[in-house]
Amino acid sequence: MMRILFALFLSGLTFASDSSPNSPDSLTNVMPMPAVMQRHPGTLKLDSSFTLGTIGYSDARLERAVQRLQSRIEGRIGVELPLVVTSNGRAATLSIECVAAGFAYPKLGEDESYSLEIGAQHATLKANTVVGAIRGLETVRQLVSADQRGYFLQLVSIQDKPRFAWRGLMIDVSRHWQPVDVVKRNIDGLAAVKMNVFHWHLTDDQGFRVESKRFPKLQGMGSDGLYYTQEQIREIVAYAADRGVRVIPEFDMPGHTTSWFVGYPGLASGPGPYHIERKFGVFDAAMDPTQEETYRFLDGFLGEMAQLFPDEYIHVGGDENNGKQWTANPRIQEFMRKHDLKDTAALQAYFNQRVRKILQKHSKKMIGWDEVLTPDLPKDVVVQSWRGTKSLADGAKHGYSGILSQPYYLDHMAPAEYFYLSDPLPDDSDLTPEQAARVIGGESCAWAEFLSPENIDSRIWPRNAALAERLWSPRDVRNVTDMYRRLDPVSVGLEQDGLTHESSMAKMLRQVTGTQELGAVDVLAKVADPFGVSYREELLVETQLTPLTHISDAVVPDAPFRRQFAALVDQLLNDAPNFSAKREVLAQNFRQWRDLGPGFLAMETRAPILAGCKGRVRDLENLGAAGLEALIHLQSRIAPPAGWKEASLALVNEAEKPDESMLKLSWLPSYRSLILAAADVEELKVANPQQWKQQVMQEAAQQEPPAKYTW
Amino acid sequence: MMRILFALFLSGLTFASDSSPNSPDSLTNVMPMPAVMQRHPGTLKLDSSFTLGTIGYSDARLERAVQRLQSRIEGRIGVELPLVVTSNGRAATLSIECVAAGFAYPKLGEDESYSLEIGAQHATLKANTVVGAIRGLETVRQLVSADQRGYFLQLVSIQDKPRFAWRGLMIDVSRHWQPVDVVKRNIDGLAAVKMNVFHWHLTDDQGFRVESKRFPKLQGMGSDGLYYTQEQIREIVAYAADRGVRVIPEFDMPGHTTSWFVGYPGLASGPGPYHIERKFGVFDAAMDPTQEETYRFLDGFLGEMAQLFPDEYIHVGGDENNGKQWTANPRIQEFMRKHDLKDTAALQAYFNQRVRKILQKHSKKMIGWDEVLTPDLPKDVVVQSWRGTKSLADGAKHGYSGILSQPYYLDHMAPAEYFYLSDPLPDDSDLTPEQAARVIGGESCAWAEFLSPENIDSRIWPRNAALAERLWSPRDVRNVTDMYRRLDPVSVGLEQDGLTHESSMAKMLRQVTGTQELGAVDVLAKVADPFGVSYREELLVETQLTPLTHISDAVVPDAPFRRQFAALVDQLLNDAPNFSAKREVLAQNFRQWRDLGPGFLAMETRAPILAGCKGRVRDLENLGAAGLEALIHLQSRIAPPAGWKEASLALVNEAEKPDESMLKLSWLPSYRSLILAAADVEELKVANPQQWKQQVMQEAAQQEPPAKYTW
């Protein structure tokens, strides 16, 4: 693992370099953090005299990337740049020296490295491949900075390359359809943070989303008309390739295949007819692995798809087949006996082998979810783990390459720091270096039970940028505070690329309320995260046809309020025994919550869709009142009356429970500290307030209920 | 003109109907206001039992419109509706009875009328044509309301039809390119407010935006690659027709044609070579009207376009040819002498006649700007007036049909009420009924010197909805307060249709500042409108290539603060002699402005693009300080010292001047009233405070400098 070196020289004074690899002092906004980066004193002026040109190899793909950089910088600084993409850039301020094209279509393991040297007069970006240059151009963009004299590039020496070769995002477009422009802007997002795989979950029980000309009833009867034409697929694949992003299509089988059977019931193991599934979950429908016709069909279909998708991998899913249709079908049972297949897992292994051979015939490699990993599976199959690092490590020990996905399920709504700190090779990994090398990356997963074109971006970004850094940057880049600091400007950059994650919440709240005057709804939305998918499926009955227009669909995961509130409480408690720091800000929040009821009721009257949030509003009213009391006890250093602590903690526990609002108050751990501090205020020894604070925080941590579902 | 009748019956009590045609008591959000509408007591419940079906004629276009209504209502109320589009809707809650298809492609003068009867159990929408039904479905959507019992439709009897047959929006896609999705969402906006013409300004000096297969160098060399393919054109035309919106293409000629000449310099009257114009304004380049080759070319090109665009009209521009190339060309001068053409206007008349014959050959009617109206022009040519109602009336007197555009130039950034109160047939019109009938409508114009895909929606909407009402509703529907009240929910509905006018400002400000913490920039942006195009072109040097990412590009015309501030001042002065109403709110604003400098400087340091706003920030600081002084004088009723009034008014005058920030403080008239009230506070007689206020307001109105450019 390479270490990051910072050399900070500020206006004449020379500071020793900070030994911490992620010191916030470095104050660069680059994300993911480069493998090796040195900062230098001075700046490279960025004004209308700044030019940009290529040296050596260039092609249309590289030129388009340079033009994208140009237009993004122009937009940022508000000045037209007379940038000229030339075949001889010697005179340019930024020279891009590319050695060769690399692969026309990006390939697993392709050289993505680059070096970047920005000096006070001139900058040079060097790369062996166009994809490497594209990665470096994203870094240049993030180095744009400014002071009172104007815009400039920060001076740096960077040697960069990714830690993992496979850095992806999966989007499920089956459970909810996403139009072409949504897919494209998310590919832009991937490129902006140097991710290189778009995994397209195209088929599932709830919809078949790709046009087959050979078997037109697949999309014709299995999609409600919501599918990508082959022309659109080609357009998206080219769009992604232009940005150095591979497109891996997934055709989930033998389970998760109801939508195939609407048009082709003969493929199924149970009797039809079949209809597009509107509900979510695991269904019985599975392909019949005992009929040769199934494999003839798959040969035809996968052969067609192999032509359409240029990537060397095709994902065949393989997950969550419950085996019920197989067990219930006497003919299939007979087949298993005849072929000595002990159980349905063995039958699925047989199916996998057959499918793999079909892929091989069409010159494709296979990737599948954990379940494909069965004895005798050839070693060129890549395993995507939804079961976690242990399953992934087991595969690696048996010689299989794998990518990690389980901690990266975006629909569980974990904060960015959770993704950030979840390493594909955890601290306690017992893999040998050779085995560890088989862990080739990871993928976040945007499962789409509750994704609409309106809110999908906010469920992916900016959290996905934290994962991008986890997968690209050195293992020891893991300073959460600095990650969040950089996430703000990175998020704004992603919005420039067309993503809607920063604007969707306000827009959706206007739709919820029917007005621009959001009032109490705004107060509520700002302090709430959405609960994860597991809680939601447990509590609410929803289908593919349920409108995704409630507040819980609008509010964003990892909302900044959690961190803001934690900082306020922290500063207040650090100010013991006076407790005046931030007290008024906290009190303002608490008063606003305490008095939220009437305003919310007025909104609910005009927008009954808000009715489910009543309970959570009542929680906020209670927490506001108790919070104000806590502040008074801290300020006066007079302990609250008997029972206050228990009553207040009961309010917190109540507010922590999922309810039909599906609004999660993710700052409650900090609030609990505040309550305990107030309850324990008389134990505070003025001589050692930090020790007291420590105790309070520990007590609060112990009180926290365990999460029912893992993130 | 039909009058609007309101019959309001509230929970048992019967009120006499309000004689004012636009009483806010009516509290319906319908916009444009129907020709005749009666309100009834009670509600029609809107929940999961609500169904929707067609009776009689139905077709795919109608069914798609019904499905759009379904999905918008579902989104609004958050409940899946089991709406079934049936060919026999007798059992449905809302029956749509359509008599016949009408025109497959919408046609000028088509019957757009509908009637809507919503009762407590059942609703019926009747129309003679599918387009009429589509108009009625938009009304149904706007009647969705709610109270503590849930969502419902308001009970009404409506007989509706448009006042004018031609109700359009022109978008210039030449000066700045707009992608397909921007065009589509604006067509959705038109349909939402019952407008029926999308006028597509496709060619101009700065770009040729339509694919010609016959003359591929037109778009090939004249567009920077930014043009609509014929497939995209067909897609957009079909999209518009589906919503009852006609698409009129404009090919501006003989002037505004530089982009044609880049590929075909032989068409021009002056020597080439030509390049795409990057600057704005009127240029000399003009087609050569003396060569038969010009007409052969136009015959080929317009013949091709006549196939592509199904509308019976083609717009040929005709505006702002300065005649310089014609005068400078001896061959053209010779031609004019030979044909007895007295001046370049006569030559252009000759050109128009030839072009009209070509259009006629291709079965198209001609429409052009004022300048096409020359003696001997056939009466079937429609004239679009950019010169105003007088020019339009002159045409009508001479027998020409015309549409009004001059007061409806969106780029002049007038408030919605200006469009709203500008009638195509003004109060002082001296037209006979027969002549008045030739005024067939109007069009707003989105000229694109400063339009980007990011900000275009905010320059069109929601102001365009006010014009939609002007052109659809009876002449005497002109209550500005009620218009603005309805504009809020209508604007939210437009956002549901995909328009970005409500979200673009915050997004663009994040790009300006590079962060989500907008701070002082937010304060500034909320109180500012953009100056109109004339001021901007006078003060700044900008081209097609200048990035449109300054604050002035982000802030929105007719920002609500103007009306909010006016209401605050009004309430304060109405509260004479105490002056306590709203005083604290005003003081909060003033303090925020007075102290704006340091925060703004900090933002400017990180975002030097803000530098041009320094002066306007200083204005706000001064106005904040003087405003606080004014409040003190009012409260104390002690006159300010000598010179205070003049000094304060000088600050206002300074703040009113356009500067490089291009930020207009459109609330300054109200602020001036406040200053004058403070200066004249000792003249206030307690017995008659209203008279005093009247005088203050009059004095303020007199002090207002005349606008340099008309709106």
PDB file of N, CA and C in Angstrom, chain A residues 679-703:
ATOM      1  N   ALA A 679     -29.141  14.476  33.068  1.00  0.00           N
ATOM      2  CA  ALA A 679     -29.507  13.645  34.219  1.00  0.00           C
ATOM      3  C   ALA A 679     -28.334  13.498  35.188  1.00  0.00           C
ATOM      4  N   ASP A 680     -27.117  13.466  34.638  1.00  0.00           N
ATOM      5  CA  ASP A 680     -25.934  13.228  35.466  1.00  0.00           C
ATOM      6  C   ASP A 680     -25.179  14.516  35.797  1.00  0.00           C
ATOM      7  N   VAL A 681     -25.817  15.666  35.607  1.00  0.00           N
ATOM      8  CA  VAL A 681     -25.062  16.928  35.685  1.00  0.00           C
ATOM      9  C   VAL A 681     -24.470  17.147  37.074  1.00  0.00           C
ATOM     10  N   GLU A 682     -25.106  16.621  38.095  1.00  0.00           N
ATOM     11  CA  GLU A 682     -24.566  16.860  39.439  1.00  0.00           C
ATOM     12  C   GLU A 682     -23.328  16.022  39.715  1.00  0.00           C
ATOM     13  N   GLU A 683     -23.082  15.023  38.877  1.00  0.00           N
ATOM     14  CA  GLU A 683     -21.871  14.228  39.067  1.00  0.00           C
ATOM     15  C   GLU A 683     -20.645  14.883  38.459  1.00  0.00           C
ATOM     16  N   LEU A 684     -20.891  15.975  37.721  1.00  0.00           N
ATOM     17  CA  LEU A 684     -19.790  16.658  37.041  1.00  0.00           C
ATOM     18  C   LEU A 684     -18.819  17.272  38.047  1.00  0.00           C
ATOM     19  N   LYS A 685     -17.548  16.840  37.963  1.00  0.00           N
ATOM     20  CA  LYS A 685     -16.493  17.466  38.773  1.00  0.00           C
ATOM     21  C   LYS A 685     -15.830  18.522  37.909  1.00  0.00           C
ATOM     22  N   VAL A 686     -15.810  19.727  38.435  1.00  0.00           N
ATOM     23  CA  VAL A 686     -15.275  20.818  37.620  1.00  0.00           C
ATOM     24  C   VAL A 686     -13.827  20.549  37.234  1.00  0.00           C
ATOM     25  N   ALA A 687     -13.135  19.825  38.090  1.00  0.00           N
ATOM     26  CA  ALA A 687     -11.718  19.572  37.819  1.00  0.00           C
ATOM     27  C   ALA A 687     -11.536  18.708  36.582  1.00  0.00           C
ATOM     28  N   ASN A 688     -12.478  17.857  36.299  1.00  0.00           N
ATOM     29  CA  ASN A 688     -12.269  16.936  35.179  1.00  0.00           C
ATOM     30  C   ASN A 688     -13.536  16.737  34.348  1.00  0.00           C
ATOM     31  N   PRO A 689     -13.946  17.787  33.655  1.00  0.00           N
ATOM     32  CA  PRO A 689     -15.190  17.673  32.889  1.00  0.00           C
ATOM     33  C   PRO A 689     -15.093  16.657  31.746  1.00  0.00           C
ATOM     34  N   GLN A 690     -13.904  16.453  31.229  1.00  0.00           N
ATOM     35  CA  GLN A 690     -13.775  15.532  30.096  1.00  0.00           C
ATOM     36  C   GLN A 690     -14.092  14.094  30.508  1.00  0.00           C
ATOM     37  N   GLN A 691     -13.662  13.757  31.721  1.00  0.00           N
ATOM     38  CA  GLN A 691     -13.948  12.409  32.198  1.00  0.00           C
ATOM     39  C   GLN A 691     -15.454  12.196  32.343  1.00  0.00           C
ATOM     40  N   TRP A 692     -16.112  13.234  32.859  1.00  0.00           N
ATOM     41  CA  TRP A 692     -17.566  13.177  33.001  1.00  0.00           C
ATOM     42  C   TRP A 692     -18.227  12.991  31.631  1.00  0.00           C
ATOM     43  N   LYS A 693     -17.755  13.774  30.673  1.00  0.00           N
ATOM     44  CA  LYS A 693     -18.337  13.681  29.332  1.00  0.00           C
ATOM     45  C   LYS A 693     -18.156  12.266  28.772  1.00  0.00           C
ATOM     46  N   GLN A 694     -16.949  11.744  28.995  1.00  0.00           N
ATOM     47  CA  GLN A 694     -16.640  10.390  28.537  1.00  0.00           C
ATOM     48  C   GLN A 694     -17.661   9.383  29.073  1.00  0.00           C
ATOM     49  N   GLN A 695     -17.918   9.512  30.370  1.00  0.00           N
ATOM     50  CA  GLN A 695     -18.883   8.593  31.007  1.00  0.00           C
ATOM     51  C   GLN A 695     -20.271   8.730  30.403  1.00  0.00           C
ATOM     52  N   VAL A 696     -20.659   9.963  30.200  1.00  0.00           N
ATOM     53  CA  VAL A 696     -21.980  10.215  29.611  1.00  0.00           C
ATOM     54  C   VAL A 696     -22.075   9.560  28.237  1.00  0.00           C
ATOM     55  N   MET A 697     -21.033   9.738  27.443  1.00  0.00           N
ATOM     56  CA  MET A 697     -21.061   9.205  26.084  1.00  0.00           C
ATOM     57  C   MET A 697     -21.102   7.674  26.110  1.00  0.00           C
ATOM     58  N   GLN A 698     -20.352   7.112  27.023  1.00  0.00           N
ATOM     59  CA  GLN A 698     -20.360   5.646  27.125  1.00  0.00           C
ATOM     60  C   GLN A 698     -21.728   5.114  27.518  1.00  0.00           C
ATOM     61  N   GLU A 699     -22.304   5.806  28.496  1.00  0.00           N
ATOM     62  CA  GLU A 699     -23.634   5.389  28.947  1.00  0.00           C
ATOM     63  C   GLU A 699     -24.629   5.473  27.792  1.00  0.00           C
ATOM     64  N   ALA A 700     -24.517   6.543  27.022  1.00  0.00           N
ATOM     65  CA  ALA A 700     -25.423   6.726  25.881  1.00  0.00           C
ATOM     66  C   ALA A 700     -25.232   5.597  24.874  1.00  0.00           C
ATOM     67  N   ALA A 701     -23.977   5.255  24.629  1.00  0.00           N
ATOM     68  CA  ALA A 701     -23.699   4.205  23.644  1.00  0.00           C
ATOM     69  C   ALA A 701     -24.288   2.872  24.106  1.00  0.00           C
ATOM     70  N   GLN A 702     -24.217   2.640  25.414  1.00  0.00           N
ATOM     71  CA  GLN A 702     -24.768   1.386  25.927  1.00  0.00           C
ATOM     72  C   GLN A 702     -26.283   1.328  25.792  1.00  0.00           C
ATOM     73  N   GLN A 703     -26.906   2.489  25.919  1.00  0.00           N
ATOM     74  CA  GLN A 703     -28.371   2.530  25.849  1.00  0.00           C
ATOM     75  C   GLN A 703     -28.894   2.286  24.447  1.00  0.00           C
TER      76      GLN A 703
END
